[in-house]
Coordinates of C-alpha atoms in Angstrom, one line a residue:
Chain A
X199 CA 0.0 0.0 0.0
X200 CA 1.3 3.6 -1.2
X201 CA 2.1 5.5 2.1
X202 CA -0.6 8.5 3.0
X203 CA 2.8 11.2 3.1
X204 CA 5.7 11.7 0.3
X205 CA 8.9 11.0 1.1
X206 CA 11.2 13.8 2.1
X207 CA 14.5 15.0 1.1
X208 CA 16.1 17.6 2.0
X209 CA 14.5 20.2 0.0
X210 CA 11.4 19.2 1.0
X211 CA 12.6 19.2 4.6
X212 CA 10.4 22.1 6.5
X213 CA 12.1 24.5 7.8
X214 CA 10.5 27.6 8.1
X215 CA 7.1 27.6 9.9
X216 CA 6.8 23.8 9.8
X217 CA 3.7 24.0 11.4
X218 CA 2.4 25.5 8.1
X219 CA 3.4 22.7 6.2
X220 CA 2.3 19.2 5.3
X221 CA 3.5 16.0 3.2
X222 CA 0.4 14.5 3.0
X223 CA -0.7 13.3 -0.4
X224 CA -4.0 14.2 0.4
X225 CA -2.8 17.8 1.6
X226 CA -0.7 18.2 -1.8
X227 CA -3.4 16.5 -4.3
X228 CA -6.0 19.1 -2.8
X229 CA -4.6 22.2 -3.7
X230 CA -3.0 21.0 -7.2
X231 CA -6.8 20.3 -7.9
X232 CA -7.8 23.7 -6.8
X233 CA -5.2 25.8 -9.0
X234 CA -5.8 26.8 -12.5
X235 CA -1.9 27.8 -13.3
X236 CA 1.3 26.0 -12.5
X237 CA 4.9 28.0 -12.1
X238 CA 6.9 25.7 -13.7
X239 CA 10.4 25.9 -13.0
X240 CA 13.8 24.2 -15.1
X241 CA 17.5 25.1 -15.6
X242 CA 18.6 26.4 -18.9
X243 CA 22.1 26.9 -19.4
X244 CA 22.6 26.2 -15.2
X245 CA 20.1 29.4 -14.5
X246 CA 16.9 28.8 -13.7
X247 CA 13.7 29.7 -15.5
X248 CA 9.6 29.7 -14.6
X249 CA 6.7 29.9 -16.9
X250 CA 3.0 30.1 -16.0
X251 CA 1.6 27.1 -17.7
X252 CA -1.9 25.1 -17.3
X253 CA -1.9 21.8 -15.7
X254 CA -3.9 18.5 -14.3
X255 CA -3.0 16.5 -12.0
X256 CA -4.3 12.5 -12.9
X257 CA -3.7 10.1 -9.6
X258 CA 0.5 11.0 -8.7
X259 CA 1.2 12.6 -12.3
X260 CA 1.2 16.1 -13.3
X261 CA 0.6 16.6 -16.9
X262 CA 1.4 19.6 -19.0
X263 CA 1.4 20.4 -22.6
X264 CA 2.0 23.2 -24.9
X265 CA 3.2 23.1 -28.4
X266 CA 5.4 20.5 -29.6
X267 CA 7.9 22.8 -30.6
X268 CA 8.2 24.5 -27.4
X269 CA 11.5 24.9 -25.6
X270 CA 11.4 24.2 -22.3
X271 CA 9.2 21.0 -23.0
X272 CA 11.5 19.5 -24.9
X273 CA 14.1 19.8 -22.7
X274 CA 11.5 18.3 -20.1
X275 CA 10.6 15.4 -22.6
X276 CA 14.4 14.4 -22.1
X277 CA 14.1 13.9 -18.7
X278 CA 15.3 17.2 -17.5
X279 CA 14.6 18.0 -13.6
X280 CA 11.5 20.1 -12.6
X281 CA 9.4 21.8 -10.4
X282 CA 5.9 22.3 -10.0
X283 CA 4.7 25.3 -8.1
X284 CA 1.3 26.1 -7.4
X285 CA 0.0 28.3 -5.4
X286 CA -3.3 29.9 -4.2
X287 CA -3.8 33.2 -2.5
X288 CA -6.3 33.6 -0.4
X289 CA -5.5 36.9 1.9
X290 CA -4.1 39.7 2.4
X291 CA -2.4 40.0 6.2
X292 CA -2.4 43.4 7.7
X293 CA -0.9 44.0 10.9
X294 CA -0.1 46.4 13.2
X295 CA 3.4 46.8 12.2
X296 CA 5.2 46.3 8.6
X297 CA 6.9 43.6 10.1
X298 CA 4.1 41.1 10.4
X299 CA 2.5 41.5 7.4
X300 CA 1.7 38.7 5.5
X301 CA -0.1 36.6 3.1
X302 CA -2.7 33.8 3.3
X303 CA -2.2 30.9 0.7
X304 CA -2.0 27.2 -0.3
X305 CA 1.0 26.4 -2.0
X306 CA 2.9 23.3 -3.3
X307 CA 5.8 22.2 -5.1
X308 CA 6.3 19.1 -7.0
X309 CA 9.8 18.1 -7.5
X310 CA 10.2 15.5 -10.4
X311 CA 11.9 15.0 -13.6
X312 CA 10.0 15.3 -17.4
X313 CA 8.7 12.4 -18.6
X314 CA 7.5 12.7 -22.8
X315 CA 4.1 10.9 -23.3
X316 CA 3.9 9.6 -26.7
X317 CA 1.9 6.7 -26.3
X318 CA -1.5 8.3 -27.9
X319 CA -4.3 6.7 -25.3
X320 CA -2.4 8.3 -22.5
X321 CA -2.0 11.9 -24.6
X322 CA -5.3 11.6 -25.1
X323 CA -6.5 11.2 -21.5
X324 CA -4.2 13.9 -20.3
X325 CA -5.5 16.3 -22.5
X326 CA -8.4 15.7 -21.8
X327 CA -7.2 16.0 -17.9
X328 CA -6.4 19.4 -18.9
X329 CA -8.8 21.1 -20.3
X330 CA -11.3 19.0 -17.7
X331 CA -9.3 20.8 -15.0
X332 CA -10.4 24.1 -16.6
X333 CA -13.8 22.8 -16.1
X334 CA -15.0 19.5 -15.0
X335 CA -16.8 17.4 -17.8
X336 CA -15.4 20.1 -20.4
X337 CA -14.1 17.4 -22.6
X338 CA -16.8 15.5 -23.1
X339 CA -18.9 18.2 -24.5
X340 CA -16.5 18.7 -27.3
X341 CA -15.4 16.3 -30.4
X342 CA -12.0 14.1 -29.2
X343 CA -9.3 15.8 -30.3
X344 CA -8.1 14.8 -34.0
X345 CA -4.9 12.6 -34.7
X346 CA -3.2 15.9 -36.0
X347 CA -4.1 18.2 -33.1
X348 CA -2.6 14.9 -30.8
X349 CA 0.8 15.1 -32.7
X350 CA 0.4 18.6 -32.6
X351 CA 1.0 18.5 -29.1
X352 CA 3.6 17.7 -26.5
X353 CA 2.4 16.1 -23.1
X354 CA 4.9 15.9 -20.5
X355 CA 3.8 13.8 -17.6
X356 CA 5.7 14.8 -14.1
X357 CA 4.9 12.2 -11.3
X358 CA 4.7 13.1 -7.9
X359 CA 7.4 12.1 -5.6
X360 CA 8.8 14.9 -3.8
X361 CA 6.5 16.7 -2.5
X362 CA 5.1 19.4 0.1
X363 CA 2.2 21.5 0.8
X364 CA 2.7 24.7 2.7
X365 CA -0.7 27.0 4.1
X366 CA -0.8 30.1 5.9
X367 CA -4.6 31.0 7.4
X368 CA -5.9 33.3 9.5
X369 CA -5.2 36.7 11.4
X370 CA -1.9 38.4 11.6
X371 CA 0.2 37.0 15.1
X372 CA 1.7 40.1 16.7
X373 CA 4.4 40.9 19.5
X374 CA 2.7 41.7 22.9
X375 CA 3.9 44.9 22.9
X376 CA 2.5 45.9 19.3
X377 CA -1.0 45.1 20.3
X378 CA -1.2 48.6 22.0
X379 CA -0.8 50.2 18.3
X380 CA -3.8 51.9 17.1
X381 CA -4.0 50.8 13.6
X382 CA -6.5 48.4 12.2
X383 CA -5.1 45.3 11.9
X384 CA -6.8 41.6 10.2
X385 CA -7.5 40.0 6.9
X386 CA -8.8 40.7 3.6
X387 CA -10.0 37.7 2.3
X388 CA -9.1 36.8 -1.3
X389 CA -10.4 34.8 -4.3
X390 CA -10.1 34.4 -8.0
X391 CA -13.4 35.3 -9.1
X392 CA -15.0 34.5 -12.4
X393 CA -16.9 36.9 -14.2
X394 CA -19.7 37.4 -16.6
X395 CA -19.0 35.0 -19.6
X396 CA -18.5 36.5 -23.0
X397 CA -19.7 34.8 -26.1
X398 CA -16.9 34.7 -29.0
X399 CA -18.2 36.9 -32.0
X400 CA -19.9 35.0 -34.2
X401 CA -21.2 32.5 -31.5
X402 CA -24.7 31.6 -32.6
X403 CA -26.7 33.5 -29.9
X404 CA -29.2 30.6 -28.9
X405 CA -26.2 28.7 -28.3
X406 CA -26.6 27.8 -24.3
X407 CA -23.6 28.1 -21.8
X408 CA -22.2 24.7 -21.3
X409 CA -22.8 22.9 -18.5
X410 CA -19.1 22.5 -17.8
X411 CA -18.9 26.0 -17.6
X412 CA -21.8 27.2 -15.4
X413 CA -19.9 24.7 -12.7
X414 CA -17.2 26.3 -13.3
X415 CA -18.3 29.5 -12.4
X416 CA -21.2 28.8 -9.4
X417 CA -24.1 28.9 -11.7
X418 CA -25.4 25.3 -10.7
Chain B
X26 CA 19.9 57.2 -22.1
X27 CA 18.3 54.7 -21.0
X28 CA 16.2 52.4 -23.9
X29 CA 12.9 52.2 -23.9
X30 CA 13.7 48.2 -23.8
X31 CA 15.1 45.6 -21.9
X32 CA 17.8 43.6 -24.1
X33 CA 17.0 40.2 -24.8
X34 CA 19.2 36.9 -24.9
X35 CA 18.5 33.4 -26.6
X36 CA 16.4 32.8 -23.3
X37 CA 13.9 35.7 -23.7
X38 CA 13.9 35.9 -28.0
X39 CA 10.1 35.4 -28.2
X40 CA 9.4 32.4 -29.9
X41 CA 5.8 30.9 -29.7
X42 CA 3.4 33.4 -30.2
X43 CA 5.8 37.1 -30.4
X44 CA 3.3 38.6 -31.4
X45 CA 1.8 38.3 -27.3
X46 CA 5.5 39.1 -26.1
X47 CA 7.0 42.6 -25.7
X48 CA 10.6 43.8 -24.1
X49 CA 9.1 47.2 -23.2
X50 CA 10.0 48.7 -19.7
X51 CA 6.5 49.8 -19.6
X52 CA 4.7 46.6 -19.9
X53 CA 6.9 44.7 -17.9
X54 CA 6.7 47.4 -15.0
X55 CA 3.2 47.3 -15.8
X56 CA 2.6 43.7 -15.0
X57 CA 5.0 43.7 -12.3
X58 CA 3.1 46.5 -10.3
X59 CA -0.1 44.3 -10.8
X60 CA 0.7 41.2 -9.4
X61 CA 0.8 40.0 -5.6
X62 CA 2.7 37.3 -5.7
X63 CA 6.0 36.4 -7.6
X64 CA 7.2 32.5 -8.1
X65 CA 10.7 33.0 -7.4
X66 CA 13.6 30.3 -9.5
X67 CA 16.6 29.4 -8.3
X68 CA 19.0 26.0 -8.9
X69 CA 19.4 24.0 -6.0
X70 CA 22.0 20.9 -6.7
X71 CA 21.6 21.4 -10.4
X72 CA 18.4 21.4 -9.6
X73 CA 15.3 23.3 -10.2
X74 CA 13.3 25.2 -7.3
X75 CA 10.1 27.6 -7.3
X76 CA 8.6 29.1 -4.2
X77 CA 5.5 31.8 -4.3
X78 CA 6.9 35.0 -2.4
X79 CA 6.0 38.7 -1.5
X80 CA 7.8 41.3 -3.7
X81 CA 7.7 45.0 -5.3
X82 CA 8.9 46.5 -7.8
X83 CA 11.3 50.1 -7.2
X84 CA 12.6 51.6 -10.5
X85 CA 14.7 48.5 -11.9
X86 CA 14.9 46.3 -9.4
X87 CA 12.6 43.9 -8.0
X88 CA 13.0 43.1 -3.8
X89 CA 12.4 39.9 -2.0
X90 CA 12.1 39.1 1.4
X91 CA 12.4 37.1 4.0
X92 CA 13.8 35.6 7.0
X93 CA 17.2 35.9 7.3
X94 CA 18.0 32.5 7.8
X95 CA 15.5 31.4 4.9
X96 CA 17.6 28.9 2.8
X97 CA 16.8 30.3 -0.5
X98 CA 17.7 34.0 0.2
X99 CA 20.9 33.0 1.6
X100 CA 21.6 31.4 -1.7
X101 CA 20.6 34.5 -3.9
X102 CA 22.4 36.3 -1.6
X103 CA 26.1 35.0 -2.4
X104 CA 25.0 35.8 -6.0
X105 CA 22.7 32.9 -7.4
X106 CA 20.9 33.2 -10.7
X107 CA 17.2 33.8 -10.0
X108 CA 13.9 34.4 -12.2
X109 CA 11.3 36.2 -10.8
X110 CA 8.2 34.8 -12.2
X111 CA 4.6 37.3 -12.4
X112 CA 1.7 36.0 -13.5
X113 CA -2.0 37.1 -13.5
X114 CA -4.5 35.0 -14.8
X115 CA -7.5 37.3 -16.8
X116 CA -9.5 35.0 -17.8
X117 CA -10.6 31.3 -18.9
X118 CA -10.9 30.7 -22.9
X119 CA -13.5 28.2 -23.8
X120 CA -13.3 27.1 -27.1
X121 CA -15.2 24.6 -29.2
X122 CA -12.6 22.1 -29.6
X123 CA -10.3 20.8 -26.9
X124 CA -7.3 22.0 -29.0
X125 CA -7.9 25.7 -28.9
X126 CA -8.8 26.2 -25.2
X127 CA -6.6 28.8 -23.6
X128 CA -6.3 31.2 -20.5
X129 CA -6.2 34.9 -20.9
X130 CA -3.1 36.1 -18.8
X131 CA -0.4 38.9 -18.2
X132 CA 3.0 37.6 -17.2
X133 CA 6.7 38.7 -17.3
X134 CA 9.5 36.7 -16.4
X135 CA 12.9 38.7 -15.1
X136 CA 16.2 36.9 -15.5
X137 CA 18.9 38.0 -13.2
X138 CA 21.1 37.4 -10.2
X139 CA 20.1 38.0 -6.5
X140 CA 22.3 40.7 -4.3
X141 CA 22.3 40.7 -0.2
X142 CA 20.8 44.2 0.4
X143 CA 22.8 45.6 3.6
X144 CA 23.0 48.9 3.5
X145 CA 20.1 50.1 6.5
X146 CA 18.6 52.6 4.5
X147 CA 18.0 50.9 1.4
X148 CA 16.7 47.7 3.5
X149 CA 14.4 50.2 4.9
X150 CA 12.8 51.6 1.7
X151 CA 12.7 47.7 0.2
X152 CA 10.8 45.9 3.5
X153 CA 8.3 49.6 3.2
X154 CA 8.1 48.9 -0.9
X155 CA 7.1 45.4 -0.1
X156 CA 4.3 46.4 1.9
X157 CA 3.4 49.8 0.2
X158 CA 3.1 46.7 -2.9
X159 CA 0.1 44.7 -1.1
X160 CA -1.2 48.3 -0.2
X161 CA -0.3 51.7 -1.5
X162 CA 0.5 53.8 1.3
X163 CA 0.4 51.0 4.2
X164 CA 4.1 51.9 5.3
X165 CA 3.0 55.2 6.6
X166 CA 0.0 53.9 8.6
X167 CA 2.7 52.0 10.6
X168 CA 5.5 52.8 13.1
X169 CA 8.5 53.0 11.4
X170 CA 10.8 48.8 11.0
X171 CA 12.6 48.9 14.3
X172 CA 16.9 47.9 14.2
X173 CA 15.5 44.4 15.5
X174 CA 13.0 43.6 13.1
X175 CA 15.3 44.8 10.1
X176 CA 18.0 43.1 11.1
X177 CA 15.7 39.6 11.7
X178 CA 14.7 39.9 7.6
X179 CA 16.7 39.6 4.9
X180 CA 16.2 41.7 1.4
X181 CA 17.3 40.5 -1.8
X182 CA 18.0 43.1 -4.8
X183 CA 17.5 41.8 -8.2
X184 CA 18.1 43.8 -11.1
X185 CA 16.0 43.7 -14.4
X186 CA 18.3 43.3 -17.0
X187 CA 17.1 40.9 -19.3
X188 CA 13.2 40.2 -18.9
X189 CA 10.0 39.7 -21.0
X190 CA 6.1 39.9 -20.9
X191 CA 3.9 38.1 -22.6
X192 CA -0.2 38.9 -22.9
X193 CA -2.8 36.8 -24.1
X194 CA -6.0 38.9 -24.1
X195 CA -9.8 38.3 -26.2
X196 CA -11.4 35.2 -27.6
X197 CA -10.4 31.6 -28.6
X198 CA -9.2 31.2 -32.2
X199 CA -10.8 28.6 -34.2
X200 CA -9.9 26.7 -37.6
X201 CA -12.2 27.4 -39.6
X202 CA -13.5 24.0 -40.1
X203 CA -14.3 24.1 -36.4
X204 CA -16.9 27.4 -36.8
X205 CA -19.4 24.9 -37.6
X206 CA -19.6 23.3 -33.8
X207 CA -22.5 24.2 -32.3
X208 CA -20.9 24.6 -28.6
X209 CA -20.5 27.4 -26.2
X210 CA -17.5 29.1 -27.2
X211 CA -16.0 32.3 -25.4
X212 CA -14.2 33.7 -22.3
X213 CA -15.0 34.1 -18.9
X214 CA -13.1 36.7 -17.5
X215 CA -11.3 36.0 -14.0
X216 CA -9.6 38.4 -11.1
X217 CA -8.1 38.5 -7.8
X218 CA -11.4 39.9 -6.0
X219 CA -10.7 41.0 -2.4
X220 CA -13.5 39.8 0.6
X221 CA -15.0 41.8 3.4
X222 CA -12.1 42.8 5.8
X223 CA -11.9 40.6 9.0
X224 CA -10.3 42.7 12.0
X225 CA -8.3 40.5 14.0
X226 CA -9.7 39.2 17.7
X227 CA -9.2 41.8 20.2
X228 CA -9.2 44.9 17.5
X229 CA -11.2 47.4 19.3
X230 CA -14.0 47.7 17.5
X231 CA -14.0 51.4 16.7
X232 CA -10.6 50.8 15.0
X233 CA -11.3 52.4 11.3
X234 CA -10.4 50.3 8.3
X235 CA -6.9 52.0 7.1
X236 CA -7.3 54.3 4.4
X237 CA -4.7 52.1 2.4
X238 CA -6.9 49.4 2.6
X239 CA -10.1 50.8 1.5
X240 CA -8.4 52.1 -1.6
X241 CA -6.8 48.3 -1.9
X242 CA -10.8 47.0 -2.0
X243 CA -12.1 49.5 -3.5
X244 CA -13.4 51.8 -1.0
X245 CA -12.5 54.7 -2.4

């Protein structure tokens, strides 16, 4: 039976505020299934490098695709290392001094190496993975992708065996002494909030909002 | 002199999609000043590493912080290479094939080398730019850093030199085979909405918000 917390190494090792932070698989899988964009980080030329890029996560892999001329993927597809950063924020911290202000988020990072997918069924199912992370049961309300738009596209799978979770919630923590300062002190709560959709031009105007989509943004 | 633009190397040459890229001081400031958080690169054992982080933007540089024993600082501090890593995500692009589904986004990726920030003063106006960043005008609502708490964090300098935005804005694109698919097709826009403000337990209660954080939600 797989164990319920990755393995650690020492990058993964908490240092900082361990108490914020968590190995647990469930821990990790929750907040890569709540993100939308993945900082992906490699090392070009020995200096590192991070693009925004969608993602999915499918069981322990992280998938992510772009064009199959793309750079960086290729040099993931060889089995170059990477890392996976995701990262939610869900407040703003303000305290009574500069010192202890803060943020509130969910974060992870996924340490791994690049792994090309080229066998077609499993393409297939991550792309599908992706654009389903966009918005659950987006997939199947489109026509399967085409042979050409498959080889089109690169797939790198990353799976998951370095891992860690870190979360900060909750007020700011202040110094005895600071609490005498007059100055308003507490959280701003923050979320990534979708707003009214907008119909492509030329969209046939009867044409309903997918169900996929109202999900996606709290209409049923 | 000073150009108008950043120089560019092999790493930030636009390739896919120039035509979303620009090396304009403007638009990278631009995005820079509009973020929250930045995913910060570095190489750790030839490896790569990416962790979310507070920042702001003075002029050309870009400051991080942190505690002064945090790991990763004291490795940009002897020098390392570091990207810096600013994304905000606009908006989700549905499309009516799988293929052509997109995010709308602004992000701008700065290539440089990190640089221990000791002198008092500039440490000073750094840890206030980092908080004036998640609130214009914060660091005047507060008492002033004291010795202690400046000398508990560490600031890291990074200079733009070489970095590079990229935009992707409006709706999917289609083949035109594909305008024939009767399914929803368009964007829904997404942003970073901030909540009501929670004062922390034991606020008194007459405390006004801060007029920094009004005009952060807002307010006015």
């Amino acid at each position: 039976m797989e164990s319920d917390l990755y393995g650690t190494t020492p990058r993964t090792t908490l240092r900082r505020h361990a108490e914020r932070g968590s190995h647990a698989r469930s821990d990790v899988h929750a907040i890569l299934d709540a993100g939308l964009v993945a900082h992906v980080g490699f090392v070009l030329d020995g200096a590192p490098a991070v693009l925004p890029m969608a993602y999915a996560r499918r069981d322990e892999t992280v998938y992510l695709h772009g064009a199959a001329a793309n750079r960086m993927l290729g040099l993931l597809a060889g089995g170059a290392p990477v890392a996976v950063t995701v990262t939610l924020l869900d407040g703003l911290v303000f305290a009574r001094t500069s010192f202890r202000h803060s943020m509130n988020f969910r974060s992870v990072v996924v340490f791994g190496e690049g792994r090309d997918v080229t066998d077609p069924d499993e393409k297939r199912r991550a792309l599908d993975a992706i654009v389903d992370h966009i918005a659950e049961g987006r997939s199947a309300e489109l026509r399967p992708a085409t042979p050409k738009e498959i080889a089109a596209t690169r797939v790198i799978a990353v799976q998951i065996r370095e891992a860690s979770a870190k979360v900060r919630s909750g007020p700011p923590t202040h110094a005895e002494e600071d609490l005498a300062l007059e100055v308003w002190a507490g959280e701003v709560p923050m979320r990534l909030a979708p707003g009214e959709p907008v119909p492509e031009p030329g969209l046939a105007p009867e044409t309903p909002l997918s169900a996929s989509i109202q999900r996606r943004i709290g209409l049923c």
